[in-house]
Each structure stands twice: as structure tokens, then as C-alpha cells.
Short mmCIF file of N, CA, C and O in Angstrom, two decimals:
data_model
loop_
_atom_site.label_atom_id
_atom_site.label_comp_id
_atom_site.label_asym_id
_atom_site.label_seq_id
_atom_site.Cartn_x
_atom_site.Cartn_y
_atom_site.Cartn_z
N UNK A 23 104.23 23.33 -117.88
CA UNK A 23 105.28 24.00 -117.20
C UNK A 23 104.85 24.69 -115.93
O UNK A 23 105.47 24.50 -114.90
N UNK A 24 103.79 25.50 -116.03
CA UNK A 24 103.41 26.33 -114.90
C UNK A 24 102.61 25.61 -113.84
O UNK A 24 102.71 25.93 -112.67
N UNK A 25 101.84 24.63 -114.22
CA UNK A 25 101.01 23.94 -113.24
C UNK A 25 99.59 24.50 -113.22
O UNK A 25 99.26 25.46 -113.93
N UNK A 26 98.78 23.94 -112.41
CA UNK A 26 97.37 24.33 -112.36
C UNK A 26 97.18 25.48 -111.37
O UNK A 26 97.73 25.47 -110.27
N UNK A 27 96.39 26.45 -111.80
CA UNK A 27 96.13 27.61 -110.95
C UNK A 27 95.07 27.27 -109.90
O UNK A 27 94.03 26.70 -110.22
N UNK A 28 95.30 27.62 -108.65
CA UNK A 28 94.38 27.33 -107.57
C UNK A 28 93.26 28.36 -107.53
O UNK A 28 93.49 29.55 -107.75
N UNK A 29 92.04 27.85 -107.23
CA UNK A 29 90.91 28.76 -107.12
C UNK A 29 90.87 29.35 -105.72
O UNK A 29 91.23 28.71 -104.75
N UNK A 30 90.38 30.53 -105.68
CA UNK A 30 90.25 31.23 -104.41
C UNK A 30 88.92 30.87 -103.77
O UNK A 30 87.88 30.92 -104.43
N UNK A 31 88.90 30.52 -102.49
CA UNK A 31 87.65 30.20 -101.80
C UNK A 31 87.14 31.45 -101.10
O UNK A 31 87.90 32.18 -100.45
N UNK A 32 85.84 31.65 -101.20
CA UNK A 32 85.23 32.79 -100.54
C UNK A 32 84.98 32.44 -99.08
O UNK A 32 84.53 31.35 -98.77
N UNK A 33 85.23 33.39 -98.18
CA UNK A 33 84.95 33.12 -96.76
C UNK A 33 83.43 33.02 -96.54
O UNK A 33 82.65 33.81 -97.07
N UNK A 34 83.04 32.05 -95.76
CA UNK A 34 81.63 31.84 -95.46
C UNK A 34 81.28 32.63 -94.21
O UNK A 34 81.90 32.46 -93.16
N UNK A 35 80.28 33.49 -94.32
CA UNK A 35 79.84 34.28 -93.18
C UNK A 35 78.75 33.52 -92.43
O UNK A 35 77.74 33.13 -93.02
N UNK A 36 78.95 33.36 -91.15
CA UNK A 36 77.96 32.69 -90.32
C UNK A 36 77.05 33.77 -89.74
O UNK A 36 77.51 34.64 -89.00
N UNK A 37 75.78 33.69 -90.08
CA UNK A 37 74.84 34.69 -89.58
C UNK A 37 74.24 34.20 -88.27
O UNK A 37 73.81 33.05 -88.18
N UNK A 38 74.20 35.07 -87.27
CA UNK A 38 73.63 34.65 -85.99
C UNK A 38 72.13 34.41 -86.12
O UNK A 38 71.42 35.14 -86.81
N UNK A 39 71.64 33.39 -85.42
CA UNK A 39 70.22 33.06 -85.43
C UNK A 39 69.53 33.74 -84.25
O UNK A 39 70.12 33.87 -83.18
N UNK A 40 68.29 34.13 -84.45
CA UNK A 40 67.51 34.72 -83.37
C UNK A 40 67.06 33.58 -82.46
O UNK A 40 66.50 32.59 -82.93
N UNK A 41 67.32 33.67 -81.15
CA UNK A 41 66.93 32.58 -80.26
C UNK A 41 65.41 32.44 -80.16
O UNK A 41 64.68 33.41 -80.37
N UNK A 42 64.96 31.23 -79.84
CA UNK A 42 63.52 31.01 -79.71
C UNK A 42 63.07 31.11 -78.26
O UNK A 42 61.88 31.32 -77.99
N UNK A 43 63.97 30.93 -77.30
CA UNK A 43 63.63 31.08 -75.88
C UNK A 43 64.57 32.11 -75.27
O UNK A 43 65.70 32.28 -75.70
N UNK A 44 64.06 32.79 -74.25
CA UNK A 44 64.80 33.88 -73.61
C UNK A 44 64.80 33.69 -72.11
O UNK A 44 64.05 32.90 -71.57
N UNK A 45 65.64 34.47 -71.41
CA UNK A 45 65.76 34.38 -69.96
C UNK A 45 64.65 35.18 -69.28
O UNK A 45 64.37 36.32 -69.64
N UNK A 46 64.05 34.58 -68.28
CA UNK A 46 62.98 35.23 -67.52
C UNK A 46 63.59 36.22 -66.53
O UNK A 46 64.49 35.85 -65.78
N UNK A 47 63.11 37.46 -66.49
CA UNK A 47 63.67 38.43 -65.54
C UNK A 47 63.24 38.15 -64.10
O UNK A 47 63.85 38.63 -63.17
N UNK A 48 62.21 37.35 -63.93
CA UNK A 48 61.68 37.07 -62.60
C UNK A 48 62.37 35.88 -61.95
O UNK A 48 62.83 35.97 -60.81
N UNK A 49 62.45 34.73 -62.65
CA UNK A 49 63.02 33.53 -62.04
C UNK A 49 64.43 33.23 -62.54
O UNK A 49 65.11 32.41 -61.95
N UNK A 50 64.88 33.85 -63.63
CA UNK A 50 66.24 33.67 -64.12
C UNK A 50 66.45 32.45 -64.99
O UNK A 50 67.56 32.19 -65.42
N UNK A 51 65.40 31.68 -65.27
CA UNK A 51 65.54 30.50 -66.12
C UNK A 51 65.30 30.86 -67.58
O UNK A 51 64.58 31.80 -67.88
N UNK A 52 65.89 30.11 -68.47
CA UNK A 52 65.70 30.34 -69.91
C UNK A 52 64.44 29.60 -70.32
O UNK A 52 64.49 28.47 -70.78
N UNK A 53 63.29 30.25 -70.09
CA UNK A 53 62.02 29.57 -70.36
C UNK A 53 60.94 30.52 -70.87
O UNK A 53 59.77 30.20 -70.80
N UNK A 54 61.33 31.69 -71.38
CA UNK A 54 60.36 32.64 -71.93
C UNK A 54 60.08 32.26 -73.38
O UNK A 54 60.99 32.19 -74.19
N UNK A 55 58.81 32.02 -73.70
CA UNK A 55 58.39 31.77 -75.07
C UNK A 55 57.57 32.96 -75.55
O UNK A 55 56.75 33.49 -74.81
N UNK A 56 57.78 33.34 -76.80
CA UNK A 56 57.10 34.50 -77.37
C UNK A 56 56.38 34.07 -78.64
O UNK A 56 56.97 33.44 -79.51
N UNK A 57 55.10 34.42 -78.71
CA UNK A 57 54.31 34.18 -79.91
C UNK A 57 53.70 35.50 -80.35
O UNK A 57 53.01 36.15 -79.58
N UNK A 58 53.99 35.90 -81.59
CA UNK A 58 53.47 37.16 -82.13
C UNK A 58 52.40 36.83 -83.15
O UNK A 58 52.62 36.07 -84.08
N UNK A 59 51.21 37.44 -82.93
CA UNK A 59 50.09 37.21 -83.84
C UNK A 59 49.23 38.47 -83.88
O UNK A 59 48.82 38.98 -82.84
N UNK A 60 48.99 38.99 -85.07
CA UNK A 60 48.13 40.15 -85.29
C UNK A 60 48.56 41.37 -84.47
O UNK A 60 47.73 42.06 -83.89
N UNK A 61 49.86 41.64 -84.38
CA UNK A 61 50.34 42.82 -83.68
C UNK A 61 50.36 42.70 -82.18
O UNK A 61 50.65 43.66 -81.49
N UNK A 62 50.06 41.52 -81.63
CA UNK A 62 50.10 41.30 -80.18
C UNK A 62 51.13 40.21 -79.89
O UNK A 62 51.14 39.17 -80.52
N UNK A 63 51.99 40.47 -78.93
CA UNK A 63 52.99 39.49 -78.51
C UNK A 63 52.53 38.85 -77.21
O UNK A 63 52.29 39.53 -76.22
N UNK A 64 52.39 37.53 -77.23
CA UNK A 64 52.01 36.77 -76.05
C UNK A 64 53.28 36.18 -75.46
O UNK A 64 53.91 35.32 -76.05
N UNK A 65 53.66 36.67 -74.27
CA UNK A 65 54.93 36.29 -73.65
C UNK A 65 54.64 35.53 -72.37
O UNK A 65 53.95 36.05 -71.48
N UNK A 66 55.15 34.30 -72.27
CA UNK A 66 54.91 33.48 -71.08
C UNK A 66 56.20 32.81 -70.63
O UNK A 66 57.04 32.44 -71.45
N UNK A 67 56.33 32.63 -69.33
CA UNK A 67 57.44 31.89 -68.75
C UNK A 67 56.93 30.52 -68.37
O UNK A 67 55.95 30.39 -67.64
N UNK A 68 57.59 29.49 -68.84
CA UNK A 68 57.18 28.13 -68.54
C UNK A 68 57.51 27.70 -67.13
O UNK A 68 56.92 26.75 -66.61
N UNK A 69 58.43 28.37 -66.46
CA UNK A 69 58.85 27.96 -65.12
C UNK A 69 58.02 28.64 -64.02
O UNK A 69 57.44 27.97 -63.18
N UNK A 70 57.95 29.98 -64.05
CA UNK A 70 57.27 30.69 -62.96
C UNK A 70 55.88 31.15 -63.32
O UNK A 70 55.14 31.60 -62.45
N UNK A 71 55.48 31.08 -64.59
CA UNK A 71 54.14 31.44 -64.98
C UNK A 71 53.94 32.92 -65.26
O UNK A 71 52.81 33.38 -65.39
N UNK A 72 55.00 33.69 -65.33
CA UNK A 72 54.89 35.12 -65.66
C UNK A 72 54.28 35.24 -67.04
O UNK A 72 54.68 34.55 -67.97
N UNK A 73 53.27 36.10 -67.17
CA UNK A 73 52.55 36.22 -68.43
C UNK A 73 52.33 37.70 -68.74
O UNK A 73 52.02 38.49 -67.86
N UNK A 74 52.51 38.05 -70.01
CA UNK A 74 52.24 39.41 -70.46
C UNK A 74 51.79 39.37 -71.90
O UNK A 74 52.19 38.51 -72.68
N UNK A 75 50.92 40.30 -72.24
CA UNK A 75 50.47 40.45 -73.61
C UNK A 75 50.66 41.92 -73.97
O UNK A 75 50.03 42.79 -73.39
N UNK A 76 51.57 42.18 -74.92
CA UNK A 76 51.89 43.55 -75.27
C UNK A 76 51.68 43.76 -76.77
O UNK A 76 51.77 42.84 -77.56
N UNK A 77 51.38 45.00 -77.11
CA UNK A 77 51.18 45.36 -78.51
C UNK A 77 52.52 45.72 -79.13
O UNK A 77 53.30 46.48 -78.55
N UNK A 78 52.80 45.14 -80.30
CA UNK A 78 54.07 45.39 -80.99
C UNK A 78 53.80 45.76 -82.44
O UNK A 78 52.81 45.33 -83.03
N UNK A 79 54.68 46.57 -83.05
CA UNK A 79 54.53 46.89 -84.47
C UNK A 79 54.76 45.64 -85.34
O UNK A 79 55.39 44.68 -84.89
N UNK A 80 54.27 45.64 -86.56
CA UNK A 80 54.41 44.45 -87.41
C UNK A 80 55.85 44.11 -87.79
O UNK A 80 56.13 42.98 -88.16
N UNK A 81 56.78 45.06 -87.68
CA UNK A 81 58.17 44.79 -88.04
C UNK A 81 58.96 44.13 -86.91
O UNK A 81 60.09 43.70 -87.12
N UNK A 82 58.39 44.03 -85.72
CA UNK A 82 59.08 43.43 -84.58
C UNK A 82 59.17 41.92 -84.74
O UNK A 82 58.24 41.27 -85.18
N UNK A 83 60.33 41.36 -84.36
CA UNK A 83 60.47 39.92 -84.29
C UNK A 83 60.51 39.53 -82.80
O UNK A 83 60.25 40.36 -81.93
N UNK A 84 60.83 38.28 -82.51
CA UNK A 84 60.80 37.80 -81.12
C UNK A 84 61.79 38.55 -80.23
O UNK A 84 61.49 38.86 -79.09
N UNK A 85 62.98 38.84 -80.75
CA UNK A 85 63.99 39.52 -79.95
C UNK A 85 63.57 40.95 -79.61
O UNK A 85 63.76 41.41 -78.48
N UNK A 86 62.95 41.65 -80.55
CA UNK A 86 62.49 43.01 -80.28
C UNK A 86 61.34 43.00 -79.29
O UNK A 86 61.26 43.87 -78.41
N UNK A 87 60.43 42.03 -79.41
CA UNK A 87 59.31 41.93 -78.47
C UNK A 87 59.82 41.62 -77.07
O UNK A 87 59.32 42.16 -76.08
N UNK A 88 60.85 40.76 -76.97
CA UNK A 88 61.44 40.44 -75.66
C UNK A 88 62.08 41.69 -75.05
O UNK A 88 61.95 41.93 -73.85
N UNK A 89 62.76 42.47 -75.86
CA UNK A 89 63.38 43.70 -75.36
C UNK A 89 62.35 44.67 -74.82
O UNK A 89 62.55 45.27 -73.76
N UNK A 90 61.24 44.82 -75.52
CA UNK A 90 60.17 45.71 -75.06
C UNK A 90 59.56 45.17 -73.77
O UNK A 90 59.30 45.92 -72.83
N UNK A 91 59.35 43.85 -73.70
CA UNK A 91 58.81 43.21 -72.50
C UNK A 91 59.75 43.42 -71.32
O UNK A 91 59.32 43.76 -70.22
N UNK A 92 61.05 43.23 -71.53
CA UNK A 92 62.04 43.39 -70.47
C UNK A 92 62.06 44.82 -69.94
O UNK A 92 62.10 45.04 -68.73
N UNK A 93 62.01 45.79 -70.85
CA UNK A 93 61.97 47.20 -70.43
C UNK A 93 60.73 47.48 -69.59
O UNK A 93 60.81 48.15 -68.56
N UNK A 94 59.58 46.97 -70.04
CA UNK A 94 58.35 47.20 -69.29
C UNK A 94 58.39 46.52 -67.93
O UNK A 94 57.94 47.08 -66.93
N UNK A 95 58.98 45.34 -67.85
CA UNK A 95 59.06 44.63 -66.58
C UNK A 95 59.97 45.37 -65.60
O UNK A 95 59.64 45.54 -64.43
N UNK A 96 61.12 45.82 -66.07
CA UNK A 96 62.07 46.51 -65.20
C UNK A 96 61.57 47.87 -64.75
O UNK A 96 61.93 48.35 -63.67
N UNK A 97 60.73 48.52 -65.56
CA UNK A 97 60.15 49.81 -65.18
C UNK A 97 58.95 49.64 -64.25
O UNK A 97 58.46 50.60 -63.69
N UNK A 98 58.47 48.41 -64.10
CA UNK A 98 57.34 48.13 -63.21
C UNK A 98 56.00 48.27 -63.88
O UNK A 98 54.97 48.32 -63.19
N UNK A 99 55.95 48.36 -65.19
CA UNK A 99 54.68 48.50 -65.91
C UNK A 99 53.92 47.19 -65.99
O UNK A 99 52.71 47.18 -66.16
N UNK A 100 54.62 46.06 -65.87
CA UNK A 100 53.96 44.75 -65.89
C UNK A 100 53.73 44.34 -64.45
O UNK A 100 54.67 44.19 -63.66
N UNK A 101 52.48 44.15 -64.10
CA UNK A 101 52.11 43.78 -62.74
C UNK A 101 52.07 42.26 -62.63
O UNK A 101 51.60 41.58 -63.51
N UNK A 102 52.54 41.75 -61.50
CA UNK A 102 52.47 40.32 -61.22
C UNK A 102 51.19 40.10 -60.44
O UNK A 102 50.95 40.73 -59.41
N UNK A 103 50.35 39.20 -60.93
CA UNK A 103 49.05 39.00 -60.29
C UNK A 103 49.22 38.34 -58.92
O UNK A 103 50.19 37.66 -58.64
N UNK A 104 48.22 38.54 -58.05
CA UNK A 104 48.25 37.98 -56.70
C UNK A 104 48.19 36.46 -56.72
O UNK A 104 48.75 35.80 -55.84
N UNK A 105 47.53 35.88 -57.71
CA UNK A 105 47.43 34.43 -57.79
C UNK A 105 48.82 33.81 -57.94
O UNK A 105 49.13 32.81 -57.31
N UNK A 106 49.66 34.43 -58.77
CA UNK A 106 51.01 33.91 -58.97
C UNK A 106 51.81 34.02 -57.68
O UNK A 106 52.54 33.12 -57.31
N UNK A 107 51.66 35.15 -56.95
CA UNK A 107 52.37 35.32 -55.70
C UNK A 107 51.91 34.29 -54.67
O UNK A 107 52.71 33.74 -53.93
N UNK A 108 50.59 34.06 -54.60
CA UNK A 108 50.06 33.10 -53.65
C UNK A 108 50.56 31.69 -53.95
O UNK A 108 50.90 30.95 -53.03
N UNK A 109 50.60 31.32 -55.22
CA UNK A 109 51.09 29.99 -55.59
C UNK A 109 52.55 29.83 -55.20
O UNK A 109 52.95 28.79 -54.68
N UNK A 110 53.34 30.85 -55.43
CA UNK A 110 54.76 30.78 -55.10
C UNK A 110 54.96 30.67 -53.59
O UNK A 110 55.77 29.90 -53.11
N UNK A 111 54.17 31.44 -52.82
CA UNK A 111 54.27 31.38 -51.37
C UNK A 111 53.85 30.01 -50.85
O UNK A 111 54.46 29.46 -49.94
N UNK A 112 52.78 29.42 -51.43
CA UNK A 112 52.33 28.11 -51.02
C UNK A 112 53.40 27.06 -51.29
O UNK A 112 53.63 26.17 -50.48
N UNK A 113 54.07 27.16 -52.45
CA UNK A 113 55.13 26.22 -52.77
C UNK A 113 56.27 26.34 -51.77
O UNK A 113 56.81 25.35 -51.30
N UNK A 114 56.64 27.58 -51.41
CA UNK A 114 57.72 27.78 -50.44
C UNK A 114 57.33 27.24 -49.08
O UNK A 114 58.13 26.62 -48.40
N UNK A 115 56.08 27.49 -48.65
CA UNK A 115 55.61 26.98 -47.36
C UNK A 115 55.61 25.46 -47.34
O UNK A 115 55.96 24.84 -46.34
N UNK A 116 55.20 24.86 -48.43
CA UNK A 116 55.16 23.41 -48.53
C UNK A 116 56.57 22.83 -48.42
O UNK A 116 56.80 21.85 -47.72
N UNK A 117 57.53 23.47 -49.07
CA UNK A 117 58.91 23.01 -49.00
C UNK A 117 59.44 23.17 -47.58
O UNK A 117 60.15 22.31 -47.07
N UNK A 118 59.11 24.28 -46.90
CA UNK A 118 59.57 24.52 -45.54
C UNK A 118 58.97 23.50 -44.57
O UNK A 118 59.62 23.06 -43.63
N UNK A 119 57.69 23.13 -44.77
CA UNK A 119 57.04 22.17 -43.89
C UNK A 119 57.75 20.82 -43.95
O UNK A 119 57.95 20.17 -42.94
N UNK A 120 58.12 20.39 -45.12
CA UNK A 120 58.81 19.11 -45.27
C UNK A 120 60.16 19.10 -44.56
O UNK A 120 60.55 18.11 -43.94
N UNK A 121 60.85 20.21 -44.60
CA UNK A 121 62.15 20.29 -43.95
C UNK A 121 62.02 20.28 -42.43
O UNK A 121 62.78 19.64 -41.74
N UNK A 122 61.00 20.98 -41.90
CA UNK A 122 60.86 21.05 -40.46
C UNK A 122 60.43 19.71 -39.90
O UNK A 122 60.84 19.33 -38.80
N UNK A 123 59.62 18.94 -40.62
CA UNK A 123 59.23 17.62 -40.15
C UNK A 123 60.42 16.69 -40.07
O UNK A 123 60.54 15.89 -39.16
N UNK A 124 61.32 16.80 -41.03
CA UNK A 124 62.50 15.96 -41.02
C UNK A 124 63.40 16.30 -39.84
O UNK A 124 63.99 15.41 -39.23
N UNK A 125 63.48 17.57 -39.47
CA UNK A 125 64.33 17.98 -38.37
C UNK A 125 63.77 17.53 -37.01
O UNK A 125 64.52 17.23 -36.10
N UNK A 126 62.45 17.51 -36.87
CA UNK A 126 61.84 17.18 -35.60
C UNK A 126 61.75 15.68 -35.34
O UNK A 126 61.50 15.27 -34.24
N UNK A 127 61.94 14.87 -36.32
CA UNK A 127 61.82 13.42 -36.11
C UNK A 127 63.06 12.80 -35.60
O UNK A 127 64.06 13.00 -35.43
#
């Protein structure tokens, strides 16, 4: 007479995943990789070569280490080495030379 009673479905909660790559504050590309080992976070940018090694507590994950790195970079505590600046300037000069040769021909 009454029919079959329908079961109630529980809503599935989608938990956000921690990203594995982050945005570089220097070049703006999503190419920051973070490796945490023995309380030290090794942070490198695959595009511009920005590199930092910072000490982090054992409870930090990649997102927390990136946040600490970003704060240090924006405060000016992370210095960019002269070699990286020289390489970037050489690349820009090389690109400019190619353009000027095309214009003069």
C-alpha cells in the first residue's frame, strides 16, 4: 500500500587541495616549487630562477612555507643575487639587439 521508503543521501563535501605550484612574486608566473625537508623549505622559481631557503616549523606545509616566503620577499628580506640580475639584463639586451638589427636592414 505505502510503497518503498526512499533513502536520504548525505551531501558530499569537497575538500580543497593544497596546490603544488605557486605564483612567483618576481616574474608573475605560476612556477614556484617548494620542497620541505628537515625543517628547511627550498623554494625555487622555474622561470626566473629566484631561489630561497628558509627555516620552517615541522607543522608547516607548502602553503604556509609559501606565505612565509612571500612575506619575506615583500619586506625585502630576500636578496636577489647579482648573477640573476646580470642574466636577466643580458637576456633583455640580446632581445633588443635582434630587434634593432631587423629595423636597420
